């Protein structure tokens, strides 16, 4: 004889709210060669929300196709040095199918002595 | 006549908007028999999407992020050989075909290679005569001299009858190979017809005599199947440019090849099987 089992369904809801970031990326996007969103699409997306603030830098790397970089960073560091740094560190975590969001904080330390 | 780009180009091509997704373009490939598209942004063609690009790209990507920017333009009235050179040299995958500044079609590698294949002789692997005509016109446009050496196998019909066509074919293959290996740089060889080969050089006709003698000697010394004694006759025709501009260079070149062919027939009666048929001014021979 078949047994009849009563079952109950329950749902628990949790919600976490935070402020939506504008644009929804920070300083750098590292775009993989086979990522679902390409660098042009990413740049055009942020251009609508934050016009003229990001630049695409195409790179020669087996897994990384390009980086979408906040232009302001290039005013603090020469582009080639920043890109080399991002490639070295980003290349360790990125693969060709993902997009990595990176926050880059640059602190310049200046010390000068002057004649009194 | 030489095949033109306009004769083989794809006229019903589809232009992809740069914001279309690869998934959408895959659907388009399924619905049509096309797999290579120009990509436009604000009605300006900015790149091309090829079959390879479509295979590699994630379906979510937009065309702009999957395309390659490698494309070139070619005039509709250019020859297919010019198109082949444009694709090979530039590393491009697609040519936009233009006429009076307007895009009138596209030409893909696949379509072009299919057409070029028809101009390669299957037995010998050499080009057919069309290619020699194209290179002749190119030489003339570049202000170079042209000469044609026409080779004709002696008594080839008898060889075919006596030893069979399989042996005849092998002899043709071996002669083609001998000529090909010993053809100098900046010279172009073709199988013109059944047992006839033509060699185009950028030299004066008189300077081709030594080359023709050398090639005839190489063939004479070669050991052919069943030790058949093979000899070849050669006729030379060539000229010097006198006028800077000529009206119908195609006709001129065709006549030059014809003169070389007639000279090779005459050469069959000569002891050395070689006749220097024409060495005048090339702008005269079209008259």
mmCIF file of C-alpha atoms in Angstrom:
data_model
loop_
_atom_site.group_PDB
_atom_site.id
_atom_site.type_symbol
_atom_site.label_atom_id
_atom_site.label_comp_id
_atom_site.label_asym_id
_atom_site.label_seq_id
_atom_site.Cartn_x
_atom_site.Cartn_y
_atom_site.Cartn_z
ATOM 1 C CA UNK A 1 0.000 0.000 0.000
ATOM 2 C CA UNK A 2 1.284 3.426 -0.915
ATOM 3 C CA UNK A 3 2.055 5.867 1.904
ATOM 4 C CA UNK A 4 0.777 9.421 1.659
ATOM 5 C CA UNK A 5 3.383 11.960 2.789
ATOM 6 C CA UNK A 6 2.372 15.499 3.579
ATOM 7 C CA UNK A 7 4.954 18.088 2.648
ATOM 8 C CA UNK A 8 5.194 21.800 3.433
ATOM 9 C CA UNK A 9 7.003 24.393 1.388
ATOM 10 C CA UNK A 10 8.567 27.404 3.054
ATOM 11 C CA UNK A 11 10.512 30.331 1.730
ATOM 12 C CA UNK A 12 12.866 32.556 3.622
ATOM 13 C CA UNK A 13 13.510 35.993 2.236
ATOM 14 C CA UNK A 14 16.493 38.107 3.039
ATOM 15 C CA UNK A 15 17.301 41.396 1.400
ATOM 16 C CA UNK A 16 20.533 43.274 1.331
ATOM 17 C CA UNK A 17 20.436 46.831 0.126
ATOM 18 C CA UNK A 18 23.266 49.044 -0.867
ATOM 19 C CA UNK A 19 23.719 52.132 -2.958
ATOM 20 C CA UNK A 20 23.911 51.532 -6.705
ATOM 21 C CA UNK A 21 27.291 52.544 -7.934
ATOM 22 C CA UNK A 22 27.438 54.954 -10.852
ATOM 23 C CA UNK A 23 28.822 53.653 -13.090
ATOM 24 C CA UNK A 24 28.545 50.026 -11.959
ATOM 25 C CA UNK A 25 32.285 49.594 -12.167
ATOM 26 C CA UNK A 26 35.172 51.116 -10.387
ATOM 27 C CA UNK A 27 38.515 52.117 -11.784
ATOM 28 C CA UNK A 28 39.393 49.303 -14.155
ATOM 29 C CA UNK A 29 37.665 46.457 -15.953
ATOM 30 C CA UNK A 30 39.944 43.678 -17.123
ATOM 31 C CA UNK A 31 38.177 42.041 -20.054
ATOM 32 C CA UNK A 32 38.962 38.446 -21.054
ATOM 33 C CA UNK A 33 39.258 37.500 -24.712
ATOM 34 C CA UNK A 34 36.114 35.374 -24.569
ATOM 35 C CA UNK A 35 34.223 37.346 -21.957
ATOM 36 C CA UNK A 36 30.490 37.728 -22.517
ATOM 37 C CA UNK A 37 30.886 41.489 -22.701
ATOM 38 C CA UNK A 38 33.590 42.971 -24.868
ATOM 39 C CA UNK A 39 35.570 46.130 -24.141
ATOM 40 C CA UNK A 40 33.581 48.317 -26.561
ATOM 41 C CA UNK A 41 30.285 47.295 -25.027
ATOM 42 C CA UNK A 42 31.692 47.997 -21.550
ATOM 43 C CA UNK A 43 33.039 51.381 -22.553
ATOM 44 C CA UNK A 44 29.824 52.432 -24.282
ATOM 45 C CA UNK A 45 27.867 51.331 -21.232
ATOM 46 C CA UNK A 46 29.935 53.529 -18.919
ATOM 47 C CA UNK A 47 30.053 56.327 -21.479
ATOM 48 C CA UNK A 48 26.288 56.695 -21.199
ATOM 49 C CA UNK A 49 26.475 56.876 -17.404
ATOM 50 C CA UNK A 50 29.784 58.693 -17.068
ATOM 51 C CA UNK A 51 30.645 60.237 -20.430
ATOM 52 C CA UNK A 52 34.307 60.544 -21.478
ATOM 53 C CA UNK A 53 35.665 59.127 -18.239
ATOM 54 C CA UNK A 54 36.905 55.735 -19.417
ATOM 55 C CA UNK A 55 39.304 54.615 -22.083
ATOM 56 C CA UNK A 56 39.871 51.248 -23.727
ATOM 57 C CA UNK A 57 43.436 49.979 -23.794
ATOM 58 C CA UNK A 58 43.882 46.906 -26.004
ATOM 59 C CA UNK A 59 46.621 44.633 -24.690
ATOM 60 C CA UNK A 60 48.740 41.844 -26.081
ATOM 61 C CA UNK A 61 48.043 39.035 -23.626
ATOM 62 C CA UNK A 62 46.924 35.428 -24.125
ATOM 63 C CA UNK A 63 43.867 35.735 -21.863
ATOM 64 C CA UNK A 64 43.156 39.443 -21.587
ATOM 65 C CA UNK A 65 41.781 41.350 -24.547
ATOM 66 C CA UNK A 66 41.644 44.876 -23.164
ATOM 67 C CA UNK A 67 41.277 47.064 -20.117
ATOM 68 C CA UNK A 68 38.708 49.750 -19.639
ATOM 69 C CA UNK A 69 40.460 52.282 -17.456
ATOM 70 C CA UNK A 70 39.252 55.438 -15.733
ATOM 71 C CA UNK A 71 41.112 58.205 -17.571
ATOM 72 C CA UNK A 72 41.854 60.097 -14.359
ATOM 73 C CA UNK A 73 44.320 57.367 -13.379
ATOM 74 C CA UNK A 74 46.475 58.220 -16.370
ATOM 75 C CA UNK A 75 46.934 61.737 -15.090
ATOM 76 C CA UNK A 76 48.588 60.312 -11.972
ATOM 77 C CA UNK A 77 50.649 57.557 -13.589
ATOM 78 C CA UNK A 78 52.057 57.101 -17.087
ATOM 79 C CA UNK A 79 49.719 54.782 -19.029
ATOM 80 C CA UNK A 80 52.378 52.194 -19.882
ATOM 81 C CA UNK A 81 53.404 51.808 -16.225
ATOM 82 C CA UNK A 82 49.857 51.472 -14.991
ATOM 83 C CA UNK A 83 48.934 48.984 -17.732
ATOM 84 C CA UNK A 84 52.053 46.908 -17.074
ATOM 85 C CA UNK A 85 51.140 46.778 -13.384
ATOM 86 C CA UNK A 86 47.498 45.871 -14.117
ATOM 87 C CA UNK A 87 48.556 43.178 -16.566
ATOM 88 C CA UNK A 88 50.991 41.640 -14.133
ATOM 89 C CA UNK A 89 48.562 41.518 -11.205
ATOM 90 C CA UNK A 90 45.338 41.142 -13.197
ATOM 91 C CA UNK A 91 46.846 38.397 -15.350
ATOM 92 C CA UNK A 92 47.170 36.237 -12.226
ATOM 93 C CA UNK A 93 43.462 36.219 -11.510
ATOM 94 C CA UNK A 94 41.832 36.796 -14.871
ATOM 95 C CA UNK A 95 41.110 34.132 -17.446
ATOM 96 C CA UNK A 96 39.844 34.549 -20.966
ATOM 97 C CA UNK A 97 36.164 34.111 -20.151
ATOM 98 C CA UNK A 98 35.723 36.527 -17.254
ATOM 99 C CA UNK A 99 35.665 40.227 -16.564
ATOM 100 C CA UNK A 100 37.475 41.419 -13.469
ATOM 101 C CA UNK A 101 36.568 44.657 -11.748
ATOM 102 C CA UNK A 102 39.512 46.350 -10.072
ATOM 103 C CA UNK A 103 39.777 49.220 -7.649
ATOM 104 C CA UNK A 104 43.037 51.073 -7.962
ATOM 105 C CA UNK A 105 44.164 53.548 -5.351
ATOM 106 C CA UNK A 106 47.212 55.577 -6.197
ATOM 107 C CA UNK A 107 48.936 57.450 -3.431
ATOM 108 C CA UNK A 108 51.693 59.772 -4.513
ATOM 109 C CA UNK A 109 54.296 60.510 -1.926
ATOM 110 C CA UNK A 110 56.233 63.722 -2.452
ATOM 111 C CA UNK A 111 58.923 64.990 -0.204
ATOM 112 C CA UNK A 112 60.892 68.108 -0.961
ATOM 113 C CA UNK A 113 63.364 70.139 0.984
ATOM 114 C CA UNK A 114 63.633 73.851 0.432
ATOM 115 C CA UNK A 115 66.244 76.420 1.314
ATOM 116 C CA UNK A 116 65.330 78.687 4.186
ATOM 117 C CA UNK B 1 38.595 37.100 -70.923
ATOM 118 C CA UNK B 2 39.758 37.531 -67.381
ATOM 119 C CA UNK B 3 37.158 37.069 -64.676
ATOM 120 C CA UNK B 4 36.272 40.283 -62.902
ATOM 121 C CA UNK B 5 35.438 40.802 -59.260
ATOM 122 C CA UNK B 6 31.961 42.004 -60.273
ATOM 123 C CA UNK B 7 31.217 38.606 -61.815
ATOM 124 C CA UNK B 8 31.762 36.628 -58.620
ATOM 125 C CA UNK B 9 31.016 39.110 -55.810
ATOM 126 C CA UNK B 10 28.090 38.588 -53.427
ATOM 127 C CA UNK B 11 25.516 41.220 -54.288
ATOM 128 C CA UNK B 12 22.845 40.296 -51.729
ATOM 129 C CA UNK B 13 25.018 40.856 -48.710
ATOM 130 C CA UNK B 14 23.735 41.757 -45.254
ATOM 131 C CA UNK B 15 25.201 44.594 -43.214
ATOM 132 C CA UNK B 16 25.263 43.961 -39.473
ATOM 133 C CA UNK B 17 24.677 46.761 -37.004
ATOM 134 C CA UNK B 18 27.569 47.085 -34.582
ATOM 135 C CA UNK B 19 25.203 46.632 -31.603
ATOM 136 C CA UNK B 20 23.679 43.356 -32.755
ATOM 137 C CA UNK B 21 24.474 40.436 -30.470
ATOM 138 C CA UNK B 22 26.423 37.466 -31.712
ATOM 139 C CA UNK B 23 23.445 35.295 -30.758
ATOM 140 C CA UNK B 24 21.261 37.283 -33.166
ATOM 141 C CA UNK B 25 23.878 36.974 -35.903
ATOM 142 C CA UNK B 26 24.083 33.198 -35.332
ATOM 143 C CA UNK B 27 20.328 33.074 -35.996
ATOM 144 C CA UNK B 28 20.923 35.010 -39.191
ATOM 145 C CA UNK B 29 23.580 32.517 -40.277
ATOM 146 C CA UNK B 30 21.061 29.714 -39.671
ATOM 147 C CA UNK B 31 18.418 31.440 -41.764
ATOM 148 C CA UNK B 32 20.680 32.407 -44.659
ATOM 149 C CA UNK B 33 23.696 30.794 -46.246
ATOM 150 C CA UNK B 34 25.935 33.718 -45.299
ATOM 151 C CA UNK B 35 28.658 33.603 -42.670
ATOM 152 C CA UNK B 36 30.622 36.770 -43.360
ATOM 153 C CA UNK B 37 29.232 40.248 -42.843
ATOM 154 C CA UNK B 38 30.327 43.874 -42.978
ATOM 155 C CA UNK B 39 29.643 45.679 -39.680
ATOM 156 C CA UNK B 40 28.310 49.236 -39.709
ATOM 157 C CA UNK B 41 28.210 51.868 -37.016
ATOM 158 C CA UNK B 42 26.081 54.903 -37.838
ATOM 159 C CA UNK B 43 25.851 53.707 -41.481
ATOM 160 C CA UNK B 44 29.644 53.605 -41.806
ATOM 161 C CA UNK B 45 31.309 50.241 -42.382
ATOM 162 C CA UNK B 46 33.847 49.853 -39.584
ATOM 163 C CA UNK B 47 34.797 46.184 -39.724
ATOM 164 C CA UNK B 48 33.837 42.687 -40.751
ATOM 165 C CA UNK B 49 32.569 39.622 -38.958
ATOM 166 C CA UNK B 50 33.806 36.379 -40.404
ATOM 167 C CA UNK B 51 32.892 32.778 -39.720
ATOM 168 C CA UNK B 52 35.959 32.487 -37.451
ATOM 169 C CA UNK B 53 34.964 35.564 -35.452
ATOM 170 C CA UNK B 54 31.484 34.119 -34.971
ATOM 171 C CA UNK B 55 32.836 30.793 -33.742
ATOM 172 C CA UNK B 56 35.190 32.402 -31.228
ATOM 173 C CA UNK B 57 32.921 35.095 -29.799
ATOM 174 C CA UNK B 58 30.624 34.667 -26.786
ATOM 175 C CA UNK B 59 26.957 34.832 -27.879
ATOM 176 C CA UNK B 60 26.345 37.832 -25.583
ATOM 177 C CA UNK B 61 28.952 39.993 -27.213
ATOM 178 C CA UNK B 62 27.998 42.732 -29.580
ATOM 179 C CA UNK B 63 29.260 42.682 -33.164
ATOM 180 C CA UNK B 64 31.548 45.603 -32.394
ATOM 181 C CA UNK B 65 33.439 43.491 -29.855
ATOM 182 C CA UNK B 66 33.649 40.382 -32.008
ATOM 183 C CA UNK B 67 34.541 41.810 -35.401
ATOM 184 C CA UNK B 68 37.940 42.282 -36.906
ATOM 185 C CA UNK B 69 38.789 45.573 -38.482
ATOM 186 C CA UNK B 70 40.620 43.889 -41.332
ATOM 187 C CA UNK B 71 38.886 44.633 -44.569
ATOM 188 C CA UNK B 72 39.865 46.261 -47.806
ATOM 189 C CA UNK B 73 38.122 47.755 -50.751
ATOM 190 C CA UNK B 74 38.482 46.689 -54.355
ATOM 191 C CA UNK B 75 37.031 48.072 -57.566
ATOM 192 C CA UNK B 76 34.325 45.950 -59.175
ATOM 193 C CA UNK B 77 36.155 45.900 -62.523
ATOM 194 C CA UNK B 78 39.438 44.539 -61.099
ATOM 195 C CA UNK B 79 40.423 40.987 -61.935
ATOM 196 C CA UNK B 80 39.971 38.120 -59.483
ATOM 197 C CA UNK B 81 43.786 37.807 -59.301
ATOM 198 C CA UNK B 82 44.069 41.342 -57.995
ATOM 199 C CA UNK B 83 41.477 40.452 -55.377
ATOM 200 C CA UNK B 84 43.467 37.350 -54.420
ATOM 201 C CA UNK B 85 46.619 39.428 -53.965
ATOM 202 C CA UNK B 86 44.719 42.003 -51.897
ATOM 203 C CA UNK B 87 43.395 39.313 -49.552
ATOM 204 C CA UNK B 88 46.702 37.461 -49.277
ATOM 205 C CA UNK B 89 48.925 40.478 -48.737
ATOM 206 C CA UNK B 90 46.744 42.454 -46.361
ATOM 207 C CA UNK B 91 45.718 39.575 -44.127
ATOM 208 C CA UNK B 92 42.123 40.658 -44.725
ATOM 209 C CA UNK B 93 39.199 38.249 -44.675
ATOM 210 C CA UNK B 94 36.778 40.200 -46.778
ATOM 211 C CA UNK B 95 36.841 42.735 -49.582
ATOM 212 C CA UNK B 96 34.238 45.435 -50.001
ATOM 213 C CA UNK B 97 33.570 45.814 -53.710
ATOM 214 C CA UNK B 98 33.073 49.383 -54.880
ATOM 215 C CA UNK B 99 31.907 51.017 -58.079
ATOM 216 C CA UNK B 100 32.121 54.798 -58.455
ATOM 217 C CA UNK B 101 32.613 55.177 -54.724
ATOM 218 C CA UNK B 102 29.572 53.088 -53.773
ATOM 219 C CA UNK B 103 29.729 49.658 -52.164
ATOM 220 C CA UNK B 104 28.100 47.246 -54.597
ATOM 221 C CA UNK B 105 29.024 43.895 -53.103
ATOM 222 C CA UNK B 106 31.360 41.883 -50.921
ATOM 223 C CA UNK B 107 33.918 39.229 -51.739
ATOM 224 C CA UNK B 108 34.820 36.575 -49.184
ATOM 225 C CA UNK B 109 37.915 34.377 -49.120
ATOM 226 C CA UNK B 110 35.724 31.320 -49.564
ATOM 227 C CA UNK B 111 34.054 32.612 -52.730
ATOM 228 C CA UNK B 112 37.342 33.853 -54.162
ATOM 229 C CA UNK B 113 39.271 30.640 -53.451
ATOM 230 C CA UNK B 114 36.476 28.619 -55.064
ATOM 231 C CA UNK B 115 36.825 30.732 -58.217
ATOM 232 C CA UNK B 116 40.639 30.699 -58.184
ATOM 233 C CA UNK B 117 40.506 26.902 -57.928
ATOM 234 C CA UNK B 118 38.905 26.823 -61.377
ATOM 235 C CA UNK B 119 42.009 28.515 -62.782
ATOM 236 C CA UNK B 120 44.462 25.945 -61.437
ATOM 237 C CA UNK B 121 45.251 23.009 -63.684
ATOM 238 C CA UNK B 122 44.436 19.843 -61.737
ATOM 239 C CA UNK B 123 46.983 17.635 -63.502
ATOM 240 C CA UNK B 124 50.069 19.814 -63.151
ATOM 241 C CA UNK B 125 49.091 22.189 -60.356
ATOM 242 C CA UNK B 126 50.093 25.130 -62.549
ATOM 243 C CA UNK B 127 47.945 28.162 -63.167
ATOM 244 C CA UNK B 128 45.926 28.299 -66.359
ATOM 245 C CA UNK B 129 46.460 31.000 -69.015
ATOM 246 C CA UNK B 130 44.263 33.585 -67.285
ATOM 247 C CA UNK B 131 46.905 34.189 -64.640
ATOM 248 C CA UNK B 132 49.619 34.873 -67.209
ATOM 249 C CA UNK B 133 47.401 37.435 -68.904
ATOM 250 C CA UNK B 134 46.849 39.157 -65.579
ATOM 251 C CA UNK B 135 50.561 39.216 -64.701
ATOM 252 C CA UNK B 136 51.407 40.511 -68.215
ATOM 253 C CA UNK B 137 49.052 43.440 -67.785
ATOM 254 C CA UNK B 138 50.488 44.088 -64.347
ATOM 255 C CA UNK B 139 54.051 44.155 -65.760
ATOM 256 C CA UNK B 140 52.988 46.609 -68.457
ATOM 257 C CA UNK B 141 51.240 48.827 -65.924
ATOM 258 C CA UNK B 142 54.441 48.861 -63.891
ATOM 259 C CA UNK B 143 56.388 49.920 -66.991
ATOM 260 C CA UNK B 144 58.255 46.617 -67.267
ATOM 261 C CA UNK B 145 59.140 44.768 -70.461
ATOM 262 C CA UNK B 146 57.339 41.522 -71.166
ATOM 263 C CA UNK B 147 58.291 38.440 -73.113
ATOM 264 C CA UNK B 148 56.511 35.144 -73.489
ATOM 265 C CA UNK B 149 58.204 31.809 -74.072
ATOM 266 C CA UNK B 150 55.774 29.235 -75.413
ATOM 267 C CA UNK B 151 56.651 25.541 -74.966
ATOM 268 C CA UNK B 152 55.053 22.804 -77.033
ATOM 269 C CA UNK B 153 55.862 19.091 -76.652
ATOM 270 C CA UNK B 154 56.920 17.495 -79.945
ATOM 271 C CA UNK B 155 54.768 14.618 -81.209
ATOM 272 C CA UNK B 156 52.781 14.444 -77.987
ATOM 273 C CA UNK B 157 49.755 13.037 -79.828
ATOM 274 C CA UNK B 158 51.836 10.066 -81.024
ATOM 275 C CA UNK B 159 53.164 9.480 -77.493
ATOM 276 C CA UNK B 160 49.624 9.367 -76.157
ATOM 277 C CA UNK B 161 48.591 6.920 -78.863
ATOM 278 C CA UNK B 162 51.629 4.695 -78.474
ATOM 279 C CA UNK B 163 51.993 4.625 -74.672
ATOM 280 C CA UNK B 164 48.530 5.635 -73.460
ATOM 281 C CA UNK B 165 47.131 8.714 -71.764
ATOM 282 C CA UNK B 166 48.294 7.733 -68.281
ATOM 283 C CA UNK B 167 51.907 7.838 -69.444
ATOM 284 C CA UNK B 168 51.144 11.043 -71.385
ATOM 285 C CA UNK B 169 49.773 12.648 -68.216
ATOM 286 C CA UNK B 170 52.863 11.670 -66.260
ATOM 287 C CA UNK B 171 55.085 13.230 -68.903
ATOM 288 C CA UNK B 172 53.063 16.441 -68.692
ATOM 289 C CA UNK B 173 53.428 16.449 -64.908
ATOM 290 C CA UNK B 174 57.178 15.928 -65.108
ATOM 291 C CA UNK B 175 57.675 18.643 -67.725
ATOM 292 C CA UNK B 176 55.536 21.036 -65.665
ATOM 293 C CA UNK B 177 57.693 20.297 -62.633
ATOM 294 C CA UNK B 178 60.957 20.760 -64.570
ATOM 295 C CA UNK B 179 59.776 24.113 -65.911
ATOM 296 C CA UNK B 180 58.451 25.217 -62.536
ATOM 297 C CA UNK B 181 61.622 24.381 -60.617
ATOM 298 C CA UNK B 182 63.803 26.144 -63.173
ATOM 299 C CA UNK B 183 61.647 29.215 -63.677
ATOM 300 C CA UNK B 184 63.527 32.319 -62.534
ATOM 301 C CA UNK B 185 62.121 34.778 -60.024
ATOM 302 C CA UNK B 186 59.665 37.348 -61.357
ATOM 303 C CA UNK B 187 58.608 34.882 -64.046
ATOM 304 C CA UNK B 188 55.275 33.139 -64.222
ATOM 305 C CA UNK B 189 54.469 29.771 -65.702
ATOM 306 C CA UNK B 190 51.135 28.364 -66.824
ATOM 307 C CA UNK B 191 49.766 25.329 -68.589
ATOM 308 C CA UNK B 192 48.306 27.003 -71.621
ATOM 309 C CA UNK B 193 46.569 24.067 -73.228
ATOM 310 C CA UNK B 194 46.929 20.292 -73.618
ATOM 311 C CA UNK B 195 50.689 19.923 -74.100
ATOM 312 C CA UNK B 196 51.537 23.631 -74.164
ATOM 313 C CA UNK B 197 53.072 25.763 -71.453
ATOM 314 C CA UNK B 198 53.706 29.508 -71.422
ATOM 315 C CA UNK B 199 56.325 31.347 -69.408
ATOM 316 C CA UNK B 200 56.063 35.080 -68.850
ATOM 317 C CA UNK B 201 59.163 37.075 -68.004
ATOM 318 C CA UNK B 202 59.897 40.745 -67.452
ATOM 319 C CA UNK B 203 62.887 40.610 -69.811
ATOM 320 C CA UNK B 204 63.551 41.491 -73.427
ATOM 321 C CA UNK B 205 62.846 38.692 -75.902
ATOM 322 C CA UNK B 206 66.543 38.433 -76.826
ATOM 323 C CA UNK B 207 67.401 37.868 -73.160
ATOM 324 C CA UNK B 208 64.917 35.011 -72.947
ATOM 325 C CA UNK B 209 66.744 32.988 -75.583
ATOM 326 C CA UNK B 210 69.360 31.705 -73.147
ATOM 327 C CA UNK B 211 66.669 30.846 -70.614
ATOM 328 C CA UNK B 212 64.611 28.956 -73.214
ATOM 329 C CA UNK B 213 67.717 27.057 -74.406
ATOM 330 C CA UNK B 214 68.507 26.083 -70.819
ATOM 331 C CA UNK B 215 64.967 24.829 -70.182
ATOM 332 C CA UNK B 216 64.895 22.842 -73.430
ATOM 333 C CA UNK B 217 68.217 21.282 -72.489
ATOM 334 C CA UNK B 218 66.950 20.332 -69.009
ATOM 335 C CA UNK B 219 63.919 18.618 -70.551
ATOM 336 C CA UNK B 220 66.094 16.847 -73.144
ATOM 337 C CA UNK B 221 68.366 15.458 -70.416
ATOM 338 C CA UNK B 222 65.549 14.325 -68.142
ATOM 339 C CA UNK B 223 64.703 10.642 -67.992
ATOM 340 C CA UNK B 224 60.988 10.217 -68.653
ATOM 341 C CA UNK B 225 58.844 7.103 -67.969
ATOM 342 C CA UNK B 226 59.620 4.097 -70.166
ATOM 343 C CA UNK B 227 62.698 5.996 -71.342
ATOM 344 C CA UNK B 228 60.574 7.856 -73.875
ATOM 345 C CA UNK B 229 62.614 10.390 -75.781
ATOM 346 C CA UNK B 230 60.888 13.708 -75.188
ATOM 347 C CA UNK B 231 61.734 16.982 -76.849
ATOM 348 C CA UNK B 232 60.001 20.304 -76.624
ATOM 349 C CA UNK B 233 59.858 23.245 -79.037
ATOM 350 C CA UNK B 234 59.889 26.827 -77.828
ATOM 351 C CA UNK B 235 58.847 30.097 -79.436
ATOM 352 C CA UNK B 236 59.662 33.479 -78.002
ATOM 353 C CA UNK B 237 57.815 36.740 -78.431
ATOM 354 C CA UNK B 238 58.489 39.974 -76.649
ATOM 355 C CA UNK B 239 58.742 43.642 -77.169
ATOM 356 C CA UNK B 240 59.842 46.963 -75.838
ATOM 357 C CA UNK B 241 57.494 49.684 -74.790
ATOM 358 C CA UNK B 242 57.567 52.665 -77.063
ATOM 359 C CA UNK B 243 54.504 54.620 -76.033
ATOM 360 C CA UNK B 244 53.802 55.394 -72.415
ATOM 361 C CA UNK B 245 50.083 54.747 -72.800
ATOM 362 C CA UNK B 246 48.437 52.017 -74.757
ATOM 363 C CA UNK B 247 44.738 51.689 -75.332
ATOM 364 C CA UNK B 248 44.089 47.955 -75.324
ATOM 365 C CA UNK B 249 46.799 46.154 -73.417
ATOM 366 C CA UNK B 250 44.714 42.993 -73.133
ATOM 367 C CA UNK B 251 44.632 42.705 -76.927
ATOM 368 C CA UNK B 252 48.369 43.433 -77.090
ATOM 369 C CA UNK B 253 49.243 40.713 -74.612
ATOM 370 C CA UNK B 254 46.909 38.193 -76.283
ATOM 371 C CA UNK B 255 48.629 38.871 -79.605
ATOM 372 C CA UNK B 256 52.055 38.487 -78.041
ATOM 373 C CA UNK B 257 51.121 35.051 -76.663
ATOM 374 C CA UNK B 258 49.722 34.118 -80.057
ATOM 375 C CA UNK B 259 52.945 35.123 -81.793
ATOM 376 C CA UNK B 260 54.963 33.048 -79.302
ATOM 377 C CA UNK B 261 52.646 30.111 -79.962
ATOM 378 C CA UNK B 262 53.131 30.385 -83.748
ATOM 379 C CA UNK B 263 56.884 30.661 -83.219
ATOM 380 C CA UNK B 264 56.872 27.413 -81.228
ATOM 381 C CA UNK B 265 55.106 25.683 -84.136
ATOM 382 C CA UNK B 266 57.812 26.978 -86.494
ATOM 383 C CA UNK B 267 60.465 25.808 -84.047
ATOM 384 C CA UNK B 268 59.391 22.183 -84.521
ATOM 385 C CA UNK B 269 61.121 22.304 -87.913
ATOM 386 C CA UNK B 270 64.312 23.843 -86.514
ATOM 387 C CA UNK B 271 67.197 21.720 -85.372
ATOM 388 C CA UNK B 272 67.454 23.412 -82.005
ATOM 389 C CA UNK B 273 63.629 23.570 -81.593
ATOM 390 C CA UNK B 274 63.825 27.259 -80.762
ATOM 391 C CA UNK B 275 62.473 30.295 -82.643
ATOM 392 C CA UNK B 276 62.730 33.911 -81.593
ATOM 393 C CA UNK B 277 59.403 34.987 -83.069
ATOM 394 C CA UNK B 278 59.009 38.651 -82.317
ATOM 395 C CA UNK B 279 61.023 41.345 -80.670
ATOM 396 C CA UNK B 280 59.610 44.644 -81.830
ATOM 397 C CA UNK B 281 57.587 47.307 -80.056
ATOM 398 C CA UNK B 282 54.734 45.900 -78.042
ATOM 399 C CA UNK B 283 52.414 48.795 -78.821
ATOM 400 C CA UNK B 284 52.636 47.859 -82.483
ATOM 401 C CA UNK B 285 51.450 44.301 -82.215
ATOM 402 C CA UNK B 286 47.897 45.200 -81.243
ATOM 403 C CA UNK B 287 47.430 47.095 -84.493
#
